[in-house]
mmCIF file of C-alpha atoms and ligand atoms in Angstrom:
data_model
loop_
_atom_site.group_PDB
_atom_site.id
_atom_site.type_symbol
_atom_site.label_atom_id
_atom_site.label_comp_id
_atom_site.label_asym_id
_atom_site.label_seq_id
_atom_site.Cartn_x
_atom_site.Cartn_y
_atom_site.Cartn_z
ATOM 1 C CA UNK A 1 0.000 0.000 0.000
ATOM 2 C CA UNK A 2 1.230 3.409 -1.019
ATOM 3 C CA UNK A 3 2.592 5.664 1.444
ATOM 4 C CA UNK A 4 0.218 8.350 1.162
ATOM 5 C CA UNK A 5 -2.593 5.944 1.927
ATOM 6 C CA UNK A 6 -0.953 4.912 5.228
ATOM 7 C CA UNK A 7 -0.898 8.477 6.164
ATOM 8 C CA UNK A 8 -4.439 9.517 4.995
ATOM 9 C CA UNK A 9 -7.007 9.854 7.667
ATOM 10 C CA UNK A 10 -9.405 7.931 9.212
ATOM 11 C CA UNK A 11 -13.330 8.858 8.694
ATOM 12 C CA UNK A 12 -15.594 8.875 11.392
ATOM 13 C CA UNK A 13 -19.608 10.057 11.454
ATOM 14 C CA UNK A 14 -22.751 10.494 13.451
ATOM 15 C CA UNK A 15 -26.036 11.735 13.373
ATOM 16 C CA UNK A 16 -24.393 14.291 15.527
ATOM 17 C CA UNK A 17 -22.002 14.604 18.845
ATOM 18 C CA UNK A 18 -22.505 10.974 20.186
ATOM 19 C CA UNK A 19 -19.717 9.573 18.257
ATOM 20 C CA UNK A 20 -17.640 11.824 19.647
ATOM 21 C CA UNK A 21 -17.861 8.650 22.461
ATOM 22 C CA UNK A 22 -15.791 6.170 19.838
ATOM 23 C CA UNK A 23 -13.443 9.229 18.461
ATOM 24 C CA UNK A 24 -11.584 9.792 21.966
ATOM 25 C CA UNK A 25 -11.674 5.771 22.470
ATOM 26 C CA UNK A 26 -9.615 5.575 19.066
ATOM 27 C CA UNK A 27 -7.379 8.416 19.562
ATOM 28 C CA UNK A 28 -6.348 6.491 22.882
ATOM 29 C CA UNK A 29 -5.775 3.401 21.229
ATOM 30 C CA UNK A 30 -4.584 4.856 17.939
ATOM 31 C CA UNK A 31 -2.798 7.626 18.173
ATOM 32 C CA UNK A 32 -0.636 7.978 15.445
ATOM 33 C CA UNK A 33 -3.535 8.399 13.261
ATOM 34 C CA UNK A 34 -4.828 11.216 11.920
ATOM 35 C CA UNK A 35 -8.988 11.600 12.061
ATOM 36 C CA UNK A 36 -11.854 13.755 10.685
ATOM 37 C CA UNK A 37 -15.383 13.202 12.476
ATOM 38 C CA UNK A 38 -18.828 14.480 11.086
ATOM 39 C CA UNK A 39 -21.691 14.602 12.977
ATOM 40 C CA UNK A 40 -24.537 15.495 10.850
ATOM 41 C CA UNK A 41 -25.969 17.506 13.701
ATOM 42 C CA UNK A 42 -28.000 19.508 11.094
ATOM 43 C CA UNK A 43 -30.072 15.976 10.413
ATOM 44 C CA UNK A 44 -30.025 14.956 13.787
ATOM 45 C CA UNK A 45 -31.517 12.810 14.909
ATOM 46 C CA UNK A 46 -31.238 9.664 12.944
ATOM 47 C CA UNK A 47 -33.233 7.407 15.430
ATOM 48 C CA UNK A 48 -36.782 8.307 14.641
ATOM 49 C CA UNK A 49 -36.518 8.438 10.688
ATOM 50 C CA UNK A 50 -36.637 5.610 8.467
ATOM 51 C CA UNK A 51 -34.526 3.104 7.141
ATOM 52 C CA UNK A 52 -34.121 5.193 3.700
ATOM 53 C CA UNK A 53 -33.573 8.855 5.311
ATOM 54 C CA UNK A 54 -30.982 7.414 7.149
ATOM 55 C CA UNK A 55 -29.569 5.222 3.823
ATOM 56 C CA UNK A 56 -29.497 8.168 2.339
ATOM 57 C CA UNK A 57 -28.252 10.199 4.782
ATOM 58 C CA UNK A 58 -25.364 8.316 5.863
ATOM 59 C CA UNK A 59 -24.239 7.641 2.263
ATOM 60 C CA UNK A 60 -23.952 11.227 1.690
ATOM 61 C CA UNK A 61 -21.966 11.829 4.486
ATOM 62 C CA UNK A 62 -19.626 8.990 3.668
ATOM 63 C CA UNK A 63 -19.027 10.116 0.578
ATOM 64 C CA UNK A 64 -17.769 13.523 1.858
ATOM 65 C CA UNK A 65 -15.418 12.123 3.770
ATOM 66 C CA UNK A 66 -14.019 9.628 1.106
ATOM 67 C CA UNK A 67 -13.499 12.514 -1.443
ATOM 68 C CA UNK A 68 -11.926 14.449 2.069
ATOM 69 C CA UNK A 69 -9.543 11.635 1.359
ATOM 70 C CA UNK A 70 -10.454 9.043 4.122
ATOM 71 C CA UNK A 71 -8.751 5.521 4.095
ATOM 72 C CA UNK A 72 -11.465 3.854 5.919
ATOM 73 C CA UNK A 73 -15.159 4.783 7.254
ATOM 74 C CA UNK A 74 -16.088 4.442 11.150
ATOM 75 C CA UNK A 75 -19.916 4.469 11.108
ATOM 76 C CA UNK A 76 -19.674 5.903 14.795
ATOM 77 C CA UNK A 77 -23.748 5.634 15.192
ATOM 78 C CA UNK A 78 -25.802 2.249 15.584
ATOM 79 C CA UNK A 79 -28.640 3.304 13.757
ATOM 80 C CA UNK A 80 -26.886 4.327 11.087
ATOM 81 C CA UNK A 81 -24.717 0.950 11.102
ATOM 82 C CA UNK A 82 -28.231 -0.947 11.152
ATOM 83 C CA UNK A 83 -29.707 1.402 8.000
ATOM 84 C CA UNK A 84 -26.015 1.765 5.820
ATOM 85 C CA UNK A 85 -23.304 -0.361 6.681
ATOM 86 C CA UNK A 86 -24.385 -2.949 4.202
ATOM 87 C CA UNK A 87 -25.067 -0.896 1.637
ATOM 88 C CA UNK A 88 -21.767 0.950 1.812
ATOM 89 C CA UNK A 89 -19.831 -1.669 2.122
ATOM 90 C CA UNK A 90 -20.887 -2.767 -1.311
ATOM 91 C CA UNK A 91 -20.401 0.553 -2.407
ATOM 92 C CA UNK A 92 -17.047 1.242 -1.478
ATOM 93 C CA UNK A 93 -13.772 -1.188 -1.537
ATOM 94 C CA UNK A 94 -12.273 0.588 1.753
ATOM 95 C CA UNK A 95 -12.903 -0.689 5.274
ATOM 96 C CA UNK A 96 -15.741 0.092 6.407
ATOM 97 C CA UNK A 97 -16.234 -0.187 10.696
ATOM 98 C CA UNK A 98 -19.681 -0.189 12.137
ATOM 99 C CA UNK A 99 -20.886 -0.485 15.213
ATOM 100 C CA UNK A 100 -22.885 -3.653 17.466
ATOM 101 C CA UNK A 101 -25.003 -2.804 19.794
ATOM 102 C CA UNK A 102 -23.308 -4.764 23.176
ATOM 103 C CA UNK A 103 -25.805 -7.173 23.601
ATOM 104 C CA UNK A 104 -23.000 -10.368 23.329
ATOM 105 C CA UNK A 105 -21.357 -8.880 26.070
ATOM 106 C CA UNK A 106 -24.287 -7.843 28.573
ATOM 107 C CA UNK A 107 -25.205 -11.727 27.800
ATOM 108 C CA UNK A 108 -22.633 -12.895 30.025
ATOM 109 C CA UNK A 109 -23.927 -11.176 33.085
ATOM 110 C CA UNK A 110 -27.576 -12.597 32.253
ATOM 111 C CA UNK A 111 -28.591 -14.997 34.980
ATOM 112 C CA UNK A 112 -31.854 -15.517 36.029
ATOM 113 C CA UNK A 113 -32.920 -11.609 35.905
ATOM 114 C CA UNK A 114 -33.539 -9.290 32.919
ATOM 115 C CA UNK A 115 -30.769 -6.842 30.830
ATOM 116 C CA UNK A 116 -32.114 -3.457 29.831
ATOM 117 C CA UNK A 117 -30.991 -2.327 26.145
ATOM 118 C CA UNK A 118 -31.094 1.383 25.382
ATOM 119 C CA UNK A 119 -31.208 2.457 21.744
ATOM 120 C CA UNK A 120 -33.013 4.457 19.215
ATOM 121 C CA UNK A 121 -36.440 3.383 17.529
ATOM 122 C CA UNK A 122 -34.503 2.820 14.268
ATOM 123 C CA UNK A 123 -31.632 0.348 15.834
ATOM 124 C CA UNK A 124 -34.155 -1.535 17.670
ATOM 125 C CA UNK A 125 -36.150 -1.948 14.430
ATOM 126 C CA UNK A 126 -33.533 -2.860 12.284
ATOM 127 C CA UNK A 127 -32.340 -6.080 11.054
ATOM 128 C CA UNK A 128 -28.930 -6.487 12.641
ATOM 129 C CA UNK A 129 -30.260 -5.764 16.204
ATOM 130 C CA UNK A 130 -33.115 -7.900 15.394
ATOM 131 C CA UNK A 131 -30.635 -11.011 14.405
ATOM 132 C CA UNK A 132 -28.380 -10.158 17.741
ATOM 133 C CA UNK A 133 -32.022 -10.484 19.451
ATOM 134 C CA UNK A 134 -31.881 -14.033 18.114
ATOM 135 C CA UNK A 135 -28.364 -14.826 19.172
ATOM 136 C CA UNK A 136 -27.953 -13.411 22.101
ATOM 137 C CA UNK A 137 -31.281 -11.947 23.429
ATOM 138 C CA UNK A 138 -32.150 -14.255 26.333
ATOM 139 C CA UNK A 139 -33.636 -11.698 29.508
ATOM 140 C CA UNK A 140 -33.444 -8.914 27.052
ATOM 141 C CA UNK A 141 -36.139 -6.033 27.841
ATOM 142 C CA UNK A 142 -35.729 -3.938 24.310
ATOM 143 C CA UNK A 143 -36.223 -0.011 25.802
ATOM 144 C CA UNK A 144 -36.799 2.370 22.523
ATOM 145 C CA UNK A 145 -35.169 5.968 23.806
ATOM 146 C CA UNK A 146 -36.547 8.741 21.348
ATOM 147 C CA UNK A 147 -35.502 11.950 23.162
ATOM 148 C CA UNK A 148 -32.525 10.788 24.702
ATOM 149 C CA UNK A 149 -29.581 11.631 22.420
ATOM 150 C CA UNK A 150 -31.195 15.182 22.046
ATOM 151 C CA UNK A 151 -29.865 15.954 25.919
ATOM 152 C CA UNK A 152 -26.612 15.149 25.205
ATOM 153 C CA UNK A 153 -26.632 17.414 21.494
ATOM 154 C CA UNK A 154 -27.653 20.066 23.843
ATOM 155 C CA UNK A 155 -24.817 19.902 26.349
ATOM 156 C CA UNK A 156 -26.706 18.397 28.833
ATOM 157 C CA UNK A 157 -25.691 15.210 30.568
ATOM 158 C CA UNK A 158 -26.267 15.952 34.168
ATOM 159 C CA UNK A 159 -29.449 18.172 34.562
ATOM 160 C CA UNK A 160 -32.738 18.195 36.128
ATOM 161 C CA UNK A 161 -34.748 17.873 32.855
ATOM 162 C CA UNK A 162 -32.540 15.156 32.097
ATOM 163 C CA UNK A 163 -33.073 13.623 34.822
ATOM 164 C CA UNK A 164 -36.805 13.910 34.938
ATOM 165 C CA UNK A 165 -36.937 12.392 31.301
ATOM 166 C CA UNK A 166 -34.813 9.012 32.860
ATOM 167 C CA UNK A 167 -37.098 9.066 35.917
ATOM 168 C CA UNK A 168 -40.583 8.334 33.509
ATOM 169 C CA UNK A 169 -38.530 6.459 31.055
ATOM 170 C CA UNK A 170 -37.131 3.787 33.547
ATOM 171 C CA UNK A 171 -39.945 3.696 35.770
ATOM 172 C CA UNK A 172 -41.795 0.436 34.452
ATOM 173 C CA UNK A 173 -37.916 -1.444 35.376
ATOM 174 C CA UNK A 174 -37.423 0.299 39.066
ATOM 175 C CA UNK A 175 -38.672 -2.294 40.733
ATOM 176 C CA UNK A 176 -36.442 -5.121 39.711
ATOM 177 C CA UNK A 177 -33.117 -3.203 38.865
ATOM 178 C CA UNK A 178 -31.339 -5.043 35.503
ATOM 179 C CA UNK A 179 -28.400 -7.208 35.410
ATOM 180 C CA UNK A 180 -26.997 -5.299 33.012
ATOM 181 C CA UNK A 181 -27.808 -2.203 30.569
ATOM 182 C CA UNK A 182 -26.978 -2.034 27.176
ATOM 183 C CA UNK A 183 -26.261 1.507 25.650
ATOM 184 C CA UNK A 184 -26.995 0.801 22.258
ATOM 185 C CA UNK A 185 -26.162 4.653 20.972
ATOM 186 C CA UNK A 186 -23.034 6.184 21.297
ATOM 187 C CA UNK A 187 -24.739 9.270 22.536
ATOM 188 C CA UNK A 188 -25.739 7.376 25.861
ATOM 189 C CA UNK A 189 -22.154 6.570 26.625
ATOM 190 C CA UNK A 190 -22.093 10.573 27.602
ATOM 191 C CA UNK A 191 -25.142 9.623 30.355
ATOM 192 C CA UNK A 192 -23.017 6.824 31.756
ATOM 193 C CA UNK A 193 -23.487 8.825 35.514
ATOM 194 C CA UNK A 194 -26.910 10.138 35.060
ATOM 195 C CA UNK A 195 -27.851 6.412 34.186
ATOM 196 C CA UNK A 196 -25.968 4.802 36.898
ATOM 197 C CA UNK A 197 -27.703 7.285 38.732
ATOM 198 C CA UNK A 198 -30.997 5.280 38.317
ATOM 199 C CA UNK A 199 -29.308 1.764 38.342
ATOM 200 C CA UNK A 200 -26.720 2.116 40.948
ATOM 201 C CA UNK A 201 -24.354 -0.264 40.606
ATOM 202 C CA UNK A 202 -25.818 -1.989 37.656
ATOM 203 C CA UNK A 203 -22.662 -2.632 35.072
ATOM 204 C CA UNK A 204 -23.587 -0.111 32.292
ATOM 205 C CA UNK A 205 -21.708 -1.866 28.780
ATOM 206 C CA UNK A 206 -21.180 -0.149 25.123
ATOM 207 C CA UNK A 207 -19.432 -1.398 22.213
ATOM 208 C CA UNK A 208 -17.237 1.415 21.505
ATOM 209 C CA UNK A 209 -14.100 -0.498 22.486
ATOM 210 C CA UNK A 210 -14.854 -3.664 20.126
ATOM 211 C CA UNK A 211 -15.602 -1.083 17.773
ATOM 212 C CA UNK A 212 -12.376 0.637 17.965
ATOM 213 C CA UNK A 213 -10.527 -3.115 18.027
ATOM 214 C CA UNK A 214 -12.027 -3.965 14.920
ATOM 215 C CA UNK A 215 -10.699 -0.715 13.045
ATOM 216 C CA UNK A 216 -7.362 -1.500 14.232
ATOM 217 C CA UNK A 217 -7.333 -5.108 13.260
ATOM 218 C CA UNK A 218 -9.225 -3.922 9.774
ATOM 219 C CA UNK A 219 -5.924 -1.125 9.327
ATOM 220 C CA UNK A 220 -3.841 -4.093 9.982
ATOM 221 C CA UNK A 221 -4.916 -6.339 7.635
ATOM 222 C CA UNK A 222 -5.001 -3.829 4.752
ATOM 223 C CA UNK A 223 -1.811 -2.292 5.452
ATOM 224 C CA UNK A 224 -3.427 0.712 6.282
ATOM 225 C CA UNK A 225 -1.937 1.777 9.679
ATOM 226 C CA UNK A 226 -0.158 4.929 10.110
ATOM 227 C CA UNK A 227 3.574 4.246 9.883
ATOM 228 C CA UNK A 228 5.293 4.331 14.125
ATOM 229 C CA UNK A 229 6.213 7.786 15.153
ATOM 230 C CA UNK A 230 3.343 9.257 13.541
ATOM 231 C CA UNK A 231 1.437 12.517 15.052
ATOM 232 C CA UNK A 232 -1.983 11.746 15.290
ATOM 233 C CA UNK A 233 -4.808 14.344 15.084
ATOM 234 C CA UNK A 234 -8.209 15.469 14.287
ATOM 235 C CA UNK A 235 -10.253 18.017 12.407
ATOM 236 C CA UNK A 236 -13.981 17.931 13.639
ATOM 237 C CA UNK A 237 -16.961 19.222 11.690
ATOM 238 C CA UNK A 238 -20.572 19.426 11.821
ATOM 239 C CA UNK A 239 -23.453 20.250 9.192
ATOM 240 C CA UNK A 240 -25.354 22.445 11.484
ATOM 241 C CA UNK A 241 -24.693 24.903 13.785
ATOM 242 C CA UNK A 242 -20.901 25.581 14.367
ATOM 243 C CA UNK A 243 -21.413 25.748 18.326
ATOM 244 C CA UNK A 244 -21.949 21.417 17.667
ATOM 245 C CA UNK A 245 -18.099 21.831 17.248
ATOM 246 C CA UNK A 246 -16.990 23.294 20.522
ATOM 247 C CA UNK A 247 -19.781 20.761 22.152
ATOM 248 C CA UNK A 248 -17.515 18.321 20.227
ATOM 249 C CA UNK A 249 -14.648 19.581 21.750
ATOM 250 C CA UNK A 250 -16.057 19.831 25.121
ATOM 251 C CA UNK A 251 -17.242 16.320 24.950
ATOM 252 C CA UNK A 252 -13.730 14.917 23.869
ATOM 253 C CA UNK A 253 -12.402 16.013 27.382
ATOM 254 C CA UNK A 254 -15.323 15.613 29.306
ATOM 255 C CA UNK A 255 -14.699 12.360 32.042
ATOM 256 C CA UNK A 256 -18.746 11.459 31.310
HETATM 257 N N1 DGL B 1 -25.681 8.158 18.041
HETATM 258 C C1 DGL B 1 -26.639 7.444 17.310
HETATM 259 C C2 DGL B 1 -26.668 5.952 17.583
HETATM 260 O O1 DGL B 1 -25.695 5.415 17.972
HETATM 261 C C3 DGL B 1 -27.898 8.019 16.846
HETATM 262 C C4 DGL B 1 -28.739 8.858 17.682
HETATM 263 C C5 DGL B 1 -29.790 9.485 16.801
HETATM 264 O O2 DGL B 1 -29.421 10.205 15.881
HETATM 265 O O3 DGL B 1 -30.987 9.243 17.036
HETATM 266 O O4 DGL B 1 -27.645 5.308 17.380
#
């Protein structure tokens, strides 16, 4: 593989800020690289539109960042994944890294209780979820979330409204707490302590780590890693509003 390619960056969307969660994971464990992300903040949010808005949505945005130069995609969003990653992977020859909502993980923990998975109307819907279900959905409760990413696109991760939104939505489980929770949306991994909050205790699991594993071992096998001694970086951009940027920012440094 050409030099050049080795040193191009690394693409890396959302519907908006929540992938932001799997950027600062990579940068840790790659950090010779060099990234873009792009949340889409100005289509935000993916979750409650269909399967084609979001095709067509998340095509468009991968195509920006392939003629930005990108040497392989990270679809940094679940619902997105579950719309687009097939589709784009027949589209385009470069690696393409999606995301799985934790549920093979969270299975380990499942006894004789119940785990909670968080995610958007459109991930639950969709067909990979639904084939995880199959696999690995023994004491799953399935918990739709509309609403819940748009705290965290407004800043908010530890605030009374917030809170009052988690009180009604987790009521019907309060009684029995979970073995486990799934959050099945990158944006949730920003309400890891509001959550816990509700669940204390409760092991709270994501998949931005196997996510990040896989685009290492996918630069691996294509020769694609940035050569050692590299200086990794990253540009960020949004399609809305330019204060999505500094929330971005904010976000990459925050310890939620
Ligand atoms: N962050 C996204 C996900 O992982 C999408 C949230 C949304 O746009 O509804 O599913």
């Amino acid at each position: 593989m050409a030099q050049q390619k080795k040193d191009a960056p690394i693409g890396m969307f959302d519907s908006g800020v929540g992938g932001v969660s799997v950027l600062r994971e990579a940068m840790k464990m790659l950090p010779g690289e060099q990234f873009i992300f792009y949340g889409d903040t100005l289509h935000a949010p993916y979750g409650t539109k269909t399967r084609e808005e979001v095709l067509q949505l998340s095509c468009s945005v991968a195509e920006k960042l392939i003629s930005m130069g990108a040497k392989a995609i990270v679809i940094a969003c679940n619902t997105a994944t579950s719309a687009a990653a097939k589709e784009l992977r027949q589209t385009y020859s470069l690696p393409i890294i999606a995301m799985e909502p934790a549920l093979k993980p969270a299975s380990a923990l499942h006894k004789d209780g119940y785990v909670l998975s968080l995610a958007t109307p459109g991930t639950i819907r969709g067909e990979k979820y639904q084939q995880l279900l199959q696999k690995y959905g023994e004491g799953v409760e399935s918990l739709p979330c509309p609403g819940m990413m748009e705290f965290v696109e407004k800043g908010e991760t530890d605030t009374e409204s917030l809170h009052r939104f988690l009180t009604d939505l987790f009521a019907p489980y309060k009684g029995i707490m979970p073995e486990a929770i799934v959050l099945g949306c990158t944006h949730y991994v920003f309400l890891k302590r509001a959550i816990q909050r509700h669940f204390p205790g409760v092991p709270l699991i994501d998949g931005n780590e196997g996510t990040v594993r896989q685009l290492k071992h996918m630069l691996e096998e294509n020769d694609l890693l940035a050569e050692e001694g590299s200086v990794g970086g990253v540009t960020l951009l949004s399609s809305g509003d330019p204060d999505a940027v500094k929330l971005m920012e904010k976000l990459m440094n925050s310890k939620e």
